[in-house]
PDB file of C-alpha atoms and ligand atoms in Angstrom:
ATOM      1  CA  UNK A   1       0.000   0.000   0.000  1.00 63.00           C
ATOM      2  CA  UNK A   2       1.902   3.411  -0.788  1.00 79.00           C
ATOM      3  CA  UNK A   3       2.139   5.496   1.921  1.00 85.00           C
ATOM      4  CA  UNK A   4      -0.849   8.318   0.826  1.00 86.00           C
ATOM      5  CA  UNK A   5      -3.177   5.753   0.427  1.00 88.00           C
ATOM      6  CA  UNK A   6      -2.287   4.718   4.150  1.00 92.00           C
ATOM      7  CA  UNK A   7      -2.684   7.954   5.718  1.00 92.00           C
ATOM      8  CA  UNK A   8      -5.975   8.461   3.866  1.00 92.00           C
ATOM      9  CA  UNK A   9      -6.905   5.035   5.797  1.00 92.00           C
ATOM     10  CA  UNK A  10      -6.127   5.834   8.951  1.00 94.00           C
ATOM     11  CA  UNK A  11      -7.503   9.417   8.694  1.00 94.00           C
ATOM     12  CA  UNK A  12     -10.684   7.925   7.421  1.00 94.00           C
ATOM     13  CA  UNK A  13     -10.762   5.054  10.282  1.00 95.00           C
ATOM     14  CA  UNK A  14     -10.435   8.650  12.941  1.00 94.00           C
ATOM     15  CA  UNK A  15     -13.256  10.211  10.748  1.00 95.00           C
ATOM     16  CA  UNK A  16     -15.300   7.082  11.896  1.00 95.00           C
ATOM     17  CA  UNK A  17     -13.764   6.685  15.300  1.00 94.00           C
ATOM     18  CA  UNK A  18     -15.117  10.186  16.224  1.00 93.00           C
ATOM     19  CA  UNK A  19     -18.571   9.189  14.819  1.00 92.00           C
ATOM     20  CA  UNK A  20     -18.264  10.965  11.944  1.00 94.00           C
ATOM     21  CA  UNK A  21     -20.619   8.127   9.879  1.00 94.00           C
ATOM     22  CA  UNK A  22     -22.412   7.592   7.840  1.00 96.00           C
ATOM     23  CA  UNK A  23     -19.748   8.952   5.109  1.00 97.00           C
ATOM     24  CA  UNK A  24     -21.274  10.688   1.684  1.00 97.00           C
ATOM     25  CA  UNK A  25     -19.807   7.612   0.066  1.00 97.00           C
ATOM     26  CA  UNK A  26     -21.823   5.222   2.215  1.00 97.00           C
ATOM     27  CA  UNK A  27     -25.195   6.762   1.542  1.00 98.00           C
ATOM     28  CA  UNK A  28     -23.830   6.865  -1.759  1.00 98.00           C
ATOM     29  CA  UNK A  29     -23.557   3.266  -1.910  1.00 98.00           C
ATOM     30  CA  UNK A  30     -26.803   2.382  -0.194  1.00 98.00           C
ATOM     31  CA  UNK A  31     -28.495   4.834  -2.800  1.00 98.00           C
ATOM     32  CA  UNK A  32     -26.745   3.248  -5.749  1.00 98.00           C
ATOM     33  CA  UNK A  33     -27.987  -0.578  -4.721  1.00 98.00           C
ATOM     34  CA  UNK A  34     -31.252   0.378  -4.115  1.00 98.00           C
ATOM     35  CA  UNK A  35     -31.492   2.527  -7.774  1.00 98.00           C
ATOM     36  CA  UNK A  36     -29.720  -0.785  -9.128  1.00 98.00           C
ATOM     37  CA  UNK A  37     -32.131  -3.034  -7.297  1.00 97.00           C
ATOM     38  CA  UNK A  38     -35.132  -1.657  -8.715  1.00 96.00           C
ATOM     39  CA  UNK A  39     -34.489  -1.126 -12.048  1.00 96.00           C
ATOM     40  CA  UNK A  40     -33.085  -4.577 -12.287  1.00 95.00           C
ATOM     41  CA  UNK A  41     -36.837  -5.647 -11.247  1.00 94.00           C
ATOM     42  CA  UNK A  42     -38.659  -3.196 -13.179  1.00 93.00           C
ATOM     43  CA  UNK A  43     -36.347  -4.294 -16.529  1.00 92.00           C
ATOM     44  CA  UNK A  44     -37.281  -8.230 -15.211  1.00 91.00           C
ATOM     45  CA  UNK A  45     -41.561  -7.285 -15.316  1.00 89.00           C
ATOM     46  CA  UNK A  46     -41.178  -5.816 -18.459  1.00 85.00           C
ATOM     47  CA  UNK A  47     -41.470  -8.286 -20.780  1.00 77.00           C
ATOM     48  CA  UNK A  48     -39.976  -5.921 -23.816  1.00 80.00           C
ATOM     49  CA  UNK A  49     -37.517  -4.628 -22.038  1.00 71.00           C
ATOM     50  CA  UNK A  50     -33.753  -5.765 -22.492  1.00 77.00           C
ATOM     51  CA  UNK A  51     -32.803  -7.485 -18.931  1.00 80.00           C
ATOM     52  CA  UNK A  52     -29.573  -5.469 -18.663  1.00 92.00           C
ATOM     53  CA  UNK A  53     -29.618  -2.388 -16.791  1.00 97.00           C
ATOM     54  CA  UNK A  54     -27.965   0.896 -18.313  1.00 98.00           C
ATOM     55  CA  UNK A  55     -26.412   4.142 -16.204  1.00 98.00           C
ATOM     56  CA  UNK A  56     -24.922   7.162 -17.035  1.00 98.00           C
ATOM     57  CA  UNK A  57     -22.455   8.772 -14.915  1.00 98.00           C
ATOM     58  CA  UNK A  58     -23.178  12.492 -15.724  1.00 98.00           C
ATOM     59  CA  UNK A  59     -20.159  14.457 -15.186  1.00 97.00           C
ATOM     60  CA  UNK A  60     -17.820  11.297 -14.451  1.00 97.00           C
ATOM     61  CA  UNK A  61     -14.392  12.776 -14.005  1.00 94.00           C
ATOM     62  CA  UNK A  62     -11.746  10.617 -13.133  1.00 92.00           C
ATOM     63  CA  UNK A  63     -13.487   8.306 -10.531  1.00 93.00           C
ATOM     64  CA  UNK A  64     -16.974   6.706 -10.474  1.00 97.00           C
ATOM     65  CA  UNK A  65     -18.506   5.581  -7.577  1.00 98.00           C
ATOM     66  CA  UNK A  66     -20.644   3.487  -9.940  1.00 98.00           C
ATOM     67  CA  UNK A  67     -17.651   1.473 -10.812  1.00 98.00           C
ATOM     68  CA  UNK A  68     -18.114  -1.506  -8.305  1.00 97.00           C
ATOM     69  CA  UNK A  69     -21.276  -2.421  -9.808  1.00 97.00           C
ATOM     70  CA  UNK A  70     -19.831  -2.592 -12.807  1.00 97.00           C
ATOM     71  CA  UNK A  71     -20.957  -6.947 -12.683  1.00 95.00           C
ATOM     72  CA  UNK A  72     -24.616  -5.573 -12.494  1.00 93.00           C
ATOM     73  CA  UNK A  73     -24.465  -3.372 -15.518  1.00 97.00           C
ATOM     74  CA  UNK A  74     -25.386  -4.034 -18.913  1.00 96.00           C
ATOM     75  CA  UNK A  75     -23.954  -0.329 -20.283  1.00 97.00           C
ATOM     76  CA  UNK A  76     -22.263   2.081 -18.618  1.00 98.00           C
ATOM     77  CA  UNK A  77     -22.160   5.496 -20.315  1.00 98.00           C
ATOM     78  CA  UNK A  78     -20.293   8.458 -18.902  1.00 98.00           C
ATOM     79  CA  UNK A  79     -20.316  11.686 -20.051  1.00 97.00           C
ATOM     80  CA  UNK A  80     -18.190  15.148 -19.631  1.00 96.00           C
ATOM     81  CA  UNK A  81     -16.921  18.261 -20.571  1.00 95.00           C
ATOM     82  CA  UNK A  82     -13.258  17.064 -20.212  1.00 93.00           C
ATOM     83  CA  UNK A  83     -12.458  13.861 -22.524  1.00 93.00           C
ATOM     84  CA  UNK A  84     -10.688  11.655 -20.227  1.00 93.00           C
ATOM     85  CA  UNK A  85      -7.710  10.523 -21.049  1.00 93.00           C
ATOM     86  CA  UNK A  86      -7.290   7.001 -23.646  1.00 91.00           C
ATOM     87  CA  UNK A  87      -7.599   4.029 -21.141  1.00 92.00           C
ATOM     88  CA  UNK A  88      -8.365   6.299 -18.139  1.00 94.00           C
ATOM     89  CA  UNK A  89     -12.020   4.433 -17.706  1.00 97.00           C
ATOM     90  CA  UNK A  90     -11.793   1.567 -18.231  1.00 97.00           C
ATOM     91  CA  UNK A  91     -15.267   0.389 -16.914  1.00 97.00           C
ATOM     92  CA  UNK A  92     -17.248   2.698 -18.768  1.00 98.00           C
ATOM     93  CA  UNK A  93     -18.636   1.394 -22.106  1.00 97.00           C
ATOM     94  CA  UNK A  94     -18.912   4.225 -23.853  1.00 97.00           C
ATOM     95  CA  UNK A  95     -17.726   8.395 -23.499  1.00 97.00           C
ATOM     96  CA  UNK A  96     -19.293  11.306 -25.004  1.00 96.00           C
ATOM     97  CA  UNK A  97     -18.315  14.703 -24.344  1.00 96.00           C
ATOM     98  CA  UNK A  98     -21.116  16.515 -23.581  1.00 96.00           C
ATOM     99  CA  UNK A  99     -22.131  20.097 -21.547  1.00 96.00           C
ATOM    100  CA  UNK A 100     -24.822  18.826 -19.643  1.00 97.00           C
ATOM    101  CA  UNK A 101     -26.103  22.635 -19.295  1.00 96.00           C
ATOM    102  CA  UNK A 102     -26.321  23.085 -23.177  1.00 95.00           C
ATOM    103  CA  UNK A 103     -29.881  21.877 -24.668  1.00 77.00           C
ATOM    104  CA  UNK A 104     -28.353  18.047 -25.288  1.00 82.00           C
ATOM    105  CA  UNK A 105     -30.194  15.337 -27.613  1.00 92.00           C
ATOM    106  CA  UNK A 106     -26.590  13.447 -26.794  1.00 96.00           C
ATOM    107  CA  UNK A 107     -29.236  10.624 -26.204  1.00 97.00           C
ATOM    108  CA  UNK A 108     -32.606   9.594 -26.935  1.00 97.00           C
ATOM    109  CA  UNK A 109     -35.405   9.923 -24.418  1.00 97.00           C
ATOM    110  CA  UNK A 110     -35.520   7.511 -21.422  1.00 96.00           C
ATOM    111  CA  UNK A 111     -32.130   5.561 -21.910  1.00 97.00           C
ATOM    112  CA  UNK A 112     -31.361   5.029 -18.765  1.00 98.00           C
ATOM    113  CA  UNK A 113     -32.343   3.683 -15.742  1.00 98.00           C
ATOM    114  CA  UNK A 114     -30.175   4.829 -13.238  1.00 98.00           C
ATOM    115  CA  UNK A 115     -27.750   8.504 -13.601  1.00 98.00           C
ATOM    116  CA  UNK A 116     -24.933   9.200 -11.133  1.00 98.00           C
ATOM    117  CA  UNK A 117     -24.189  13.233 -11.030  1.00 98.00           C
ATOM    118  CA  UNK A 118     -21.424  12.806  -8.253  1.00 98.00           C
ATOM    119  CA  UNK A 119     -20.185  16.444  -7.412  1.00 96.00           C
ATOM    120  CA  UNK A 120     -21.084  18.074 -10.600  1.00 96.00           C
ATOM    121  CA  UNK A 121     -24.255  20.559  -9.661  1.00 96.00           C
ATOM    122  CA  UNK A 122     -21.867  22.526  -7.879  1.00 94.00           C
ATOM    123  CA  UNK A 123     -20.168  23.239 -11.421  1.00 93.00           C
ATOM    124  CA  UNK A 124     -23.209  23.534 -13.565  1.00 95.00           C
ATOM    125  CA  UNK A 125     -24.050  27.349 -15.354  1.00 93.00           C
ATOM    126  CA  UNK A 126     -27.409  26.446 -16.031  1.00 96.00           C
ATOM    127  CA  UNK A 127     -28.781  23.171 -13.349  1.00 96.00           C
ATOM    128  CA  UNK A 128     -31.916  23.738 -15.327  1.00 97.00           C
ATOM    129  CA  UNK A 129     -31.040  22.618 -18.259  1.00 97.00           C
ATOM    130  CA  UNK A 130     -28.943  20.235 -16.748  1.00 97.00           C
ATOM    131  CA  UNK A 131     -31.969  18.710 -14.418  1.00 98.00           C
ATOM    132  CA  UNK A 132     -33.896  18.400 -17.496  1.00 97.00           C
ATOM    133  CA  UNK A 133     -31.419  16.507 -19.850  1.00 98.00           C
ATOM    134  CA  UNK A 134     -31.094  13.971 -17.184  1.00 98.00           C
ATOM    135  CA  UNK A 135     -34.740  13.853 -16.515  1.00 98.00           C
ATOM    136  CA  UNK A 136     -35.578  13.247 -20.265  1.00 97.00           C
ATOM    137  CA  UNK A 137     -32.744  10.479 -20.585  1.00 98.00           C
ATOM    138  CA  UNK A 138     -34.173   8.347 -17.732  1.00 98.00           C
ATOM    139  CA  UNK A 139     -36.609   5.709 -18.144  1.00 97.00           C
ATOM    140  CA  UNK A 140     -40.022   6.198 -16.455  1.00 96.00           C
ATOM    141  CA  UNK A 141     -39.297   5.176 -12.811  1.00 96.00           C
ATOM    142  CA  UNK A 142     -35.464   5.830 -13.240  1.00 98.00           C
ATOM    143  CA  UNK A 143     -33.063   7.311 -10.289  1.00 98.00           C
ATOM    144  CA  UNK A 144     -31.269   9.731 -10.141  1.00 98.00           C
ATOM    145  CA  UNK A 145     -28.646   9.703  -7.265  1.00 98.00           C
ATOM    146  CA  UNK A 146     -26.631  13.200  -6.498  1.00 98.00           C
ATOM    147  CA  UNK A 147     -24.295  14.656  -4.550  1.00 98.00           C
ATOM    148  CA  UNK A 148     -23.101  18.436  -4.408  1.00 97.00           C
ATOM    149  CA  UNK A 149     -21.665  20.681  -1.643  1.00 96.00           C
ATOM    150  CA  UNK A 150     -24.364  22.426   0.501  1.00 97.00           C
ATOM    151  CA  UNK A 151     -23.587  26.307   0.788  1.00 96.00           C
ATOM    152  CA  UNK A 152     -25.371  26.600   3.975  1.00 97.00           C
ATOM    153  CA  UNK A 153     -22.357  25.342   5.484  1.00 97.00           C
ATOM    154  CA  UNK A 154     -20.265  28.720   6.227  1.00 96.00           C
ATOM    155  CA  UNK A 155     -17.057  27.032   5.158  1.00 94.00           C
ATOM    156  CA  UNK A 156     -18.278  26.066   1.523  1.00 93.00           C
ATOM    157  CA  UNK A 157     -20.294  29.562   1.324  1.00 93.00           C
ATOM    158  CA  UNK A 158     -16.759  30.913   1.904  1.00 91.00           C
ATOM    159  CA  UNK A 159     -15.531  29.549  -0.824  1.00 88.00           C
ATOM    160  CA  UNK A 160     -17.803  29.746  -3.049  1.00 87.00           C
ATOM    161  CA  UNK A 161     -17.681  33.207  -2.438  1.00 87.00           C
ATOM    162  CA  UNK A 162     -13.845  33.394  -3.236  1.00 86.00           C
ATOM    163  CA  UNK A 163     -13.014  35.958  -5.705  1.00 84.00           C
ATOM    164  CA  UNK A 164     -11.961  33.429  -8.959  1.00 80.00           C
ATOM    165  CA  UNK A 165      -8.734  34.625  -8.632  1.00 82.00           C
ATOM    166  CA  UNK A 166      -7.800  33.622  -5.344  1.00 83.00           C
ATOM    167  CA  UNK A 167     -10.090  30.321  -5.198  1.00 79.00           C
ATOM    168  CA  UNK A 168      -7.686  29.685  -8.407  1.00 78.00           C
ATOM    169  CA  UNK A 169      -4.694  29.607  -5.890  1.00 79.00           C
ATOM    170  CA  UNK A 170      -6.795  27.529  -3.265  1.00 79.00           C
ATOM    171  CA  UNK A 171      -8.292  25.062  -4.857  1.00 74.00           C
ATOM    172  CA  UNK A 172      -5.632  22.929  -5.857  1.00 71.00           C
ATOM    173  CA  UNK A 173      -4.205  23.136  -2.158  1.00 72.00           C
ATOM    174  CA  UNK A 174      -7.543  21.317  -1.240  1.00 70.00           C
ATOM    175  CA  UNK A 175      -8.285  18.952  -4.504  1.00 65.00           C
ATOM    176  CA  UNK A 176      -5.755  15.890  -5.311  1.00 61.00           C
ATOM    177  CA  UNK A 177      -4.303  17.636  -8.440  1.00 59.00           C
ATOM    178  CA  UNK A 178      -5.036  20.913 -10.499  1.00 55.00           C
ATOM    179  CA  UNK A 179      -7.068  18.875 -12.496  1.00 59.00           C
ATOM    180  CA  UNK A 180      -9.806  18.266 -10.133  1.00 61.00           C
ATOM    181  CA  UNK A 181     -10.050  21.943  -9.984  1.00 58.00           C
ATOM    182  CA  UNK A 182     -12.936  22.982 -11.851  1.00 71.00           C
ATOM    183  CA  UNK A 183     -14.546  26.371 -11.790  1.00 71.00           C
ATOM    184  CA  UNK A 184     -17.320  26.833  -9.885  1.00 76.00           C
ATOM    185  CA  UNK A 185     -20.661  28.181  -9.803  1.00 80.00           C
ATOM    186  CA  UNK A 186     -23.254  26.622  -6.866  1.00 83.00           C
ATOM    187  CA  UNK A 187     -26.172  28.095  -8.653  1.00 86.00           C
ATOM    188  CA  UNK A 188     -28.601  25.841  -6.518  1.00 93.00           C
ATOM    189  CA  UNK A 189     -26.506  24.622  -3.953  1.00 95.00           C
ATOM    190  CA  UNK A 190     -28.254  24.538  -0.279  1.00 96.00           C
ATOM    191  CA  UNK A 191     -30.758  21.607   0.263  1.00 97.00           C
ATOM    192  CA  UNK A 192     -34.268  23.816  -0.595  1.00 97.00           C
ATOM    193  CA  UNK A 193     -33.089  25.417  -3.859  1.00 97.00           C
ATOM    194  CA  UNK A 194     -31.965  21.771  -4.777  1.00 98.00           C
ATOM    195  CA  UNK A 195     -34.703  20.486  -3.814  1.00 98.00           C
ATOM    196  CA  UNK A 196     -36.781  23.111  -6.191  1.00 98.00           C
ATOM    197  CA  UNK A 197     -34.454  22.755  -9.447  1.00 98.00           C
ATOM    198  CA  UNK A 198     -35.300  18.957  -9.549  1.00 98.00           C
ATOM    199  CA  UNK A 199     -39.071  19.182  -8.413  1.00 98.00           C
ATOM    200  CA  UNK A 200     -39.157  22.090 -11.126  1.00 98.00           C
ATOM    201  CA  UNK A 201     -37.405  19.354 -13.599  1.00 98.00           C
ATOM    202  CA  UNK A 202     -40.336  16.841 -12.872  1.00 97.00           C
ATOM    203  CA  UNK A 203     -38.586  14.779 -10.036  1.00 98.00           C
ATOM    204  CA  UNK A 204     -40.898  12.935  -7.766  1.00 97.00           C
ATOM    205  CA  UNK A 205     -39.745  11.237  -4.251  1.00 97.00           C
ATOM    206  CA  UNK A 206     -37.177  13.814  -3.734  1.00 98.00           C
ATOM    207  CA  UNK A 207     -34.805  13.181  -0.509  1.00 98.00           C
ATOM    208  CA  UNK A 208     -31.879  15.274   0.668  1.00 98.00           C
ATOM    209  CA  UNK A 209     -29.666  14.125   2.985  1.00 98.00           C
ATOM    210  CA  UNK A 210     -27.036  16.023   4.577  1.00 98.00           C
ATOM    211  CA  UNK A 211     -23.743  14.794   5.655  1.00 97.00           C
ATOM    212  CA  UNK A 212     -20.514  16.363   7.262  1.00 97.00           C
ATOM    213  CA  UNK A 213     -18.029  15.432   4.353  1.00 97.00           C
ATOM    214  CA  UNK A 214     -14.828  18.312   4.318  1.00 97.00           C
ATOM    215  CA  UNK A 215     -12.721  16.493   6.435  1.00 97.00           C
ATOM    216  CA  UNK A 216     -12.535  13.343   3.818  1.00 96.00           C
ATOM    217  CA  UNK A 217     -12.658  15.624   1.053  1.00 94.00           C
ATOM    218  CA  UNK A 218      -9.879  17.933   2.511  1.00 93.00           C
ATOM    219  CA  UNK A 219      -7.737  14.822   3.740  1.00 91.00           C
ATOM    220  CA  UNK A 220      -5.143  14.736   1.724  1.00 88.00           C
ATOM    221  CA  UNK A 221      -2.667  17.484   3.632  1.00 90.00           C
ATOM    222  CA  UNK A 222      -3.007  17.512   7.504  1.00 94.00           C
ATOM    223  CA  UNK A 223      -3.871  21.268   7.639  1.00 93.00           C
ATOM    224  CA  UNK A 224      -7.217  21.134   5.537  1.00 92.00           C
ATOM    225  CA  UNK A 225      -8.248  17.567   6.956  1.00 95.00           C
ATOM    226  CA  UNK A 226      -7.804  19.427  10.365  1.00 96.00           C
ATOM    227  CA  UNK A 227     -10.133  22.116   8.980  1.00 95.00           C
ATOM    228  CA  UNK A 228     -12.409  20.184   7.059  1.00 96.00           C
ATOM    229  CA  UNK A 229     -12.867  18.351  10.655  1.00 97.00           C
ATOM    230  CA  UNK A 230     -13.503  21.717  12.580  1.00 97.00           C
ATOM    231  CA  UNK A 231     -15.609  22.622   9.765  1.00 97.00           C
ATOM    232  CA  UNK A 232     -17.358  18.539   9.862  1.00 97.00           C
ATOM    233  CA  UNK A 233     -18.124  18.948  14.257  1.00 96.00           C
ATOM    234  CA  UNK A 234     -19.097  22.492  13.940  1.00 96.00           C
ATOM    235  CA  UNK A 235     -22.465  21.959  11.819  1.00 96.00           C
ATOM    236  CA  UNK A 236     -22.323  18.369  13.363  1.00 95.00           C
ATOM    237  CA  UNK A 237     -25.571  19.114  15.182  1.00 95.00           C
ATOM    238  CA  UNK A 238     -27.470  21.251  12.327  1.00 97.00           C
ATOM    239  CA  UNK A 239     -27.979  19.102   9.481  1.00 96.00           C
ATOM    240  CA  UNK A 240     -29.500  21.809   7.346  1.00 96.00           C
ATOM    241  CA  UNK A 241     -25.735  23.602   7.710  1.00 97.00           C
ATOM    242  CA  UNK A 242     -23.803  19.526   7.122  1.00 98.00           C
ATOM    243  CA  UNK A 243     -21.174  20.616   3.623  1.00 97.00           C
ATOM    244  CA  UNK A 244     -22.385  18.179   1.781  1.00 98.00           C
ATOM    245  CA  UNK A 245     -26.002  17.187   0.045  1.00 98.00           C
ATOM    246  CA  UNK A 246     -26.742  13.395  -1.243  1.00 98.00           C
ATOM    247  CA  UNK A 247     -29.476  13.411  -3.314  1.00 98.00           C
ATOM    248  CA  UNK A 248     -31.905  10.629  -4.904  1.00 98.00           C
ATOM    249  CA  UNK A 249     -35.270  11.480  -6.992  1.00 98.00           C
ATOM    250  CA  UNK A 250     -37.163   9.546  -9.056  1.00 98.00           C
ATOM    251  CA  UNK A 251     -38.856  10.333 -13.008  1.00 98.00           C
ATOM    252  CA  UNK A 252     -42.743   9.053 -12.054  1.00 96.00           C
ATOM    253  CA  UNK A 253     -42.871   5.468 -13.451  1.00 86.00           C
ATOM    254  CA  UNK A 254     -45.490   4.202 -16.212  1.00 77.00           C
ATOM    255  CA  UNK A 255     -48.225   4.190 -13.710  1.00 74.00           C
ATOM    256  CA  UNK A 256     -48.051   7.978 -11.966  1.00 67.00           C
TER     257      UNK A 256
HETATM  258  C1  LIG B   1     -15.450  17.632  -9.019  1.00 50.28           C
HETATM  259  S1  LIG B   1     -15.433  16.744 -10.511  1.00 50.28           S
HETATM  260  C2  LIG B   1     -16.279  15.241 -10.030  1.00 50.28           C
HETATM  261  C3  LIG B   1     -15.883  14.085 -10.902  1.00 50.28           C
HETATM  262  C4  LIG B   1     -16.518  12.737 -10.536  1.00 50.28           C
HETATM  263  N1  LIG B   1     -17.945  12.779 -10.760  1.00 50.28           N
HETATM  264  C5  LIG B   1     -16.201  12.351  -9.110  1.00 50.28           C
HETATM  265  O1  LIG B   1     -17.112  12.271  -8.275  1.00 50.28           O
HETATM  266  O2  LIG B   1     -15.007  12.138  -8.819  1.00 50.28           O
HETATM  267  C6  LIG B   1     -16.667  17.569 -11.477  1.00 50.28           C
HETATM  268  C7  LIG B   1     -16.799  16.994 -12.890  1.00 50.28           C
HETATM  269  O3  LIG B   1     -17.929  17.586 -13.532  1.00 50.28           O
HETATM  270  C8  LIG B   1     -17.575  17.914 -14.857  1.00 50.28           C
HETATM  271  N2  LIG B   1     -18.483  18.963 -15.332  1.00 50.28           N
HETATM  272  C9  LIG B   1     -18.582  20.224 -14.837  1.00 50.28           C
HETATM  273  N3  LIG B   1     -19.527  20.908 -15.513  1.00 50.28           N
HETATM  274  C10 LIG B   1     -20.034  20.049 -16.427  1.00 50.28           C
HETATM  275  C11 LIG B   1     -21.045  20.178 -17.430  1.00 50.28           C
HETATM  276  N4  LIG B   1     -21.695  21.320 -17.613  1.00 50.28           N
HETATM  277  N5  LIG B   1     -21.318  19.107 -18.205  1.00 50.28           N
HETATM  278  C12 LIG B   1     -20.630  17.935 -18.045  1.00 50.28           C
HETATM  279  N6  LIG B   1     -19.679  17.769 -17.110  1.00 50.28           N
HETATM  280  C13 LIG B   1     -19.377  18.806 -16.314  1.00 50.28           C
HETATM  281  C14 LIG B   1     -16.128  18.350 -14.757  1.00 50.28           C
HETATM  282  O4  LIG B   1     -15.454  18.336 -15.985  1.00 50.28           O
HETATM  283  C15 LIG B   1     -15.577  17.319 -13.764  1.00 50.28           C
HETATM  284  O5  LIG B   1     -15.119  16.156 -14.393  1.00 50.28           O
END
């Protein structure tokens, strides 16, 4: 194990020492089974449907947190502004570049059953048009499953706030390379204004969750996992303040 990857272990095994669980990642991963779960059994009571389920990491990066259920996938499609780089996915089945915030017929109406926008709202000009691309690309009785930073927390609302010139200088102090440093925008990025965008988009079962999540995100370098920990107890006790939102929604299903 290289030495990074061990001190990310034992700060995370502190994180959950203190009590700091569940992580973003675990309700991640409970959200993901369920949202594979049922469309596995919708896709087995419809007799026309193809068995195999298809997702669409929207915004995929470098990492998917889809990537473990990678057996349980038929397709997996991601999509980006950035093209990664040749053999940098290798469980993904397909890559388009795509601005989710542009107007997007990238693919035809309810393709998938289950999209993954893993901190990506918290980049997007226009989570409008964004919401509604998604929306349109799911299947009737599809999941969504999000997660974005909640600027409610006085930490993130900080930096979002940043002048673009300095956050330019401080972001890649607190990301794992330059590259993870994307601009940003949190247009609709506290838990109510979230919460509106997707009911607005024609979401239905809508939950937000909050969860304390700078001190993982920051761990990397001891300073900012020390702050991100401050900043993790201090809004401990006021979920609606937590920095981070995890998301799931549904499109109404056949019978709605
Ligand atoms: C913070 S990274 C998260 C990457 C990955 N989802 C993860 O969880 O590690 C944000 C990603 O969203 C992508 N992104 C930002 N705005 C986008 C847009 N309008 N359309 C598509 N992708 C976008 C960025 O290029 C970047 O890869």
């Amino acid at each position: 194990m290289s030495d990074r990857r061990a001190v990310s272990d034992r700060r995370e095994a502190a994180l959950r020492r203190l009590g700091l669980v569940p992580s973003a990642g675990d309700l991640v991963r409970v959200a993901l089974g369920d949202a594979l779960a049922r469309a596995e059994a919708a896709r087995a009571e419809e007799a026309a449907a193809p068995p195999a389920v298809v997702v669409l990491d929207a915004g995929c990066g470098r990492n998917s947190a889809l990537a473990r259920y990678r057996a349980h996938i038929g397709r997996f499609v991601g999509v980006d502004i950035h093209e990664p780089a040749p053999g940098a996915l290798p469980y993904l089945d397909e890559f388009a570049a795509v601005d989710l915030c542009e107007s997007s017929d990238a693919f035809p109406p309810a393709t998938f059953d289950v999209v993954l926008s893993s901190f990506t709202v918290e980049h997007f000009a226009d989570p409008d048009a964004a919401f509604a691309n998604l929306a349109r690309w799911l299947r009737p009785g599809g999941s969504l499953v999000l997660t974005t930073v909640n600027r409610r927390h006085p930490f993130v609302a900080a930096y979002l706030r940043m002048p673009d010139g300095l956050r330019r200088h401080v972001q890649p102090v607190v990301k794992a390379t330059a590259a993870d440093a994307h601009p940003l925008v949190g247009a609709c990025n506290d838990p109510a204004a979230l919460r509106e965008a997707l009911a607005r988009a024609g979401y239905d079962d809508i939950r937000v969750v909050t969860v304390g999540h700078l001190a993982r995100a920051w761990r990397r370098r001891l300073p900012t996992f020390v702050l991100g920990l401050v900043g993790d107890l201090l809004t401990r006790g006021v979920p609606s303040r937590r920095s981070t939102l995890v998301v799931t929604a549904l499109i109404p299903g056949p019978d709605a």
